[in-house]
């Protein structure tokens, strides 16, 4: 279905089987575009909910979608750091594969988000955003309703295929829900053929499809995550090893880019040793993995925030340069000189972040006084 909205890119390769260099680079570029477009979409949806009659209920869905987007954005940061630091070696490709197919971390420790891989999270984000657009009236009106019907039918087929991999009791429950959705979709299709406006019905169906997909994904993923058998814990340890390497790359980039930079210890997952086979020892090992995971989450958030502060300062300095270029009026303060000093501070390696922040803030404050209507 054609859409101006973000659509999750499909990664090449599969768990344990890394893609080639070109395919990985293409995926990272497409994921970056998806990330930017989805952020803009969610910002627009958030603004639309502020005047919506069902604002309270919508806020919870918007918050959930924002959290999911944030988890994807964090993983994208780690992927980029690993890619830039490691080049195209076989070892780097293996780490990238683990980061793509491993479980996402969430700063607030949300267990649901922890249970999703990157491809699952981006697909779920697509579904949730489609549903939100329908609920707040930012819909795919420019798309032929017949194409939306086709997309919904494909979605039902995809979920029915997915349901075959979950536990037997849940298969029957999910099949019943999908049959109900399929029946309503058939009725909507008939009304469309008779010339009726089915925009509202299509929006409700998209919302329900997203809800089913979310429930199915999280139920399936939580079952995998909670299954503390030896093979599952080995897989989780490998994923955590890859994430640890990526966080170290992010920390090194922060230390090389800004001063002062955070200085947190990055836990060594390998120091936990190999996964034990004894059941009691395995339970203890899982607890240790979870503690290390939380420490990595904290380090990731801290270093990413420091780099985000640097990027924000650079953007503010650029906006100041554009403002000064169009100002044209002399002032009693050497704003151009201050801007040059700020840019020098930002361009140094590592950048003097405190001096740059003070200079940028001083210029912004002065310009606000000089041009109160700006």
mmCIF file with all atom_site columns, C-alpha atoms in Angstrom, residues 8 23 38 52 75 229 234 304 307 311 348 374:
data_model
loop_
_atom_site.group_PDB
_atom_site.id
_atom_site.type_symbol
_atom_site.label_atom_id
_atom_site.label_alt_id
_atom_site.label_comp_id
_atom_site.label_asym_id
_atom_site.label_entity_id
_atom_site.label_seq_id
_atom_site.pdbx_PDB_ins_code
_atom_site.Cartn_x
_atom_site.Cartn_y
_atom_site.Cartn_z
_atom_site.occupancy
_atom_site.B_iso_or_equiv
_atom_site.pdbx_formal_charge
_atom_site.auth_seq_id
_atom_site.auth_comp_id
_atom_site.auth_asym_id
_atom_site.auth_atom_id
_atom_site.pdbx_PDB_model_num
ATOM 1  C CA . UNK A 1 8   ? 9.427  -0.397  8.763  1.00 0.00 ? 8   UNK A CA 1
ATOM 2  C CA . UNK A 1 23  ? 22.746 -4.889  2.861  1.00 0.00 ? 23  UNK A CA 1
ATOM 3  C CA . UNK A 1 38  ? 8.062  8.231   12.595 1.00 0.00 ? 38  UNK A CA 1
ATOM 4  C CA . UNK A 1 52  ? -9.500 15.424  20.819 1.00 0.00 ? 52  UNK A CA 1
ATOM 5  C CA . UNK A 1 75  ? 19.092 0.648   19.271 1.00 0.00 ? 75  UNK A CA 1
ATOM 6  C CA . UNK A 1 229 ? 16.083 -23.080 29.560 1.00 0.00 ? 229 UNK A CA 1
ATOM 7  C CA . UNK A 1 234 ? 22.711 -18.718 25.972 1.00 0.00 ? 234 UNK A CA 1
ATOM 8  C CA . UNK A 1 304 ? 23.441 8.967   24.535 1.00 0.00 ? 304 UNK A CA 1
ATOM 9  C CA . UNK A 1 307 ? 25.876 13.194  22.768 1.00 0.00 ? 307 UNK A CA 1
ATOM 10 C CA . UNK A 1 311 ? 23.993 17.777  18.931 1.00 0.00 ? 311 UNK A CA 1
ATOM 11 C CA . UNK A 1 348 ? 37.407 20.967  19.039 1.00 0.00 ? 348 UNK A CA 1
ATOM 12 C CA . UNK A 1 374 ? 11.379 37.088  17.056 1.00 0.00 ? 374 UNK A CA 1
#
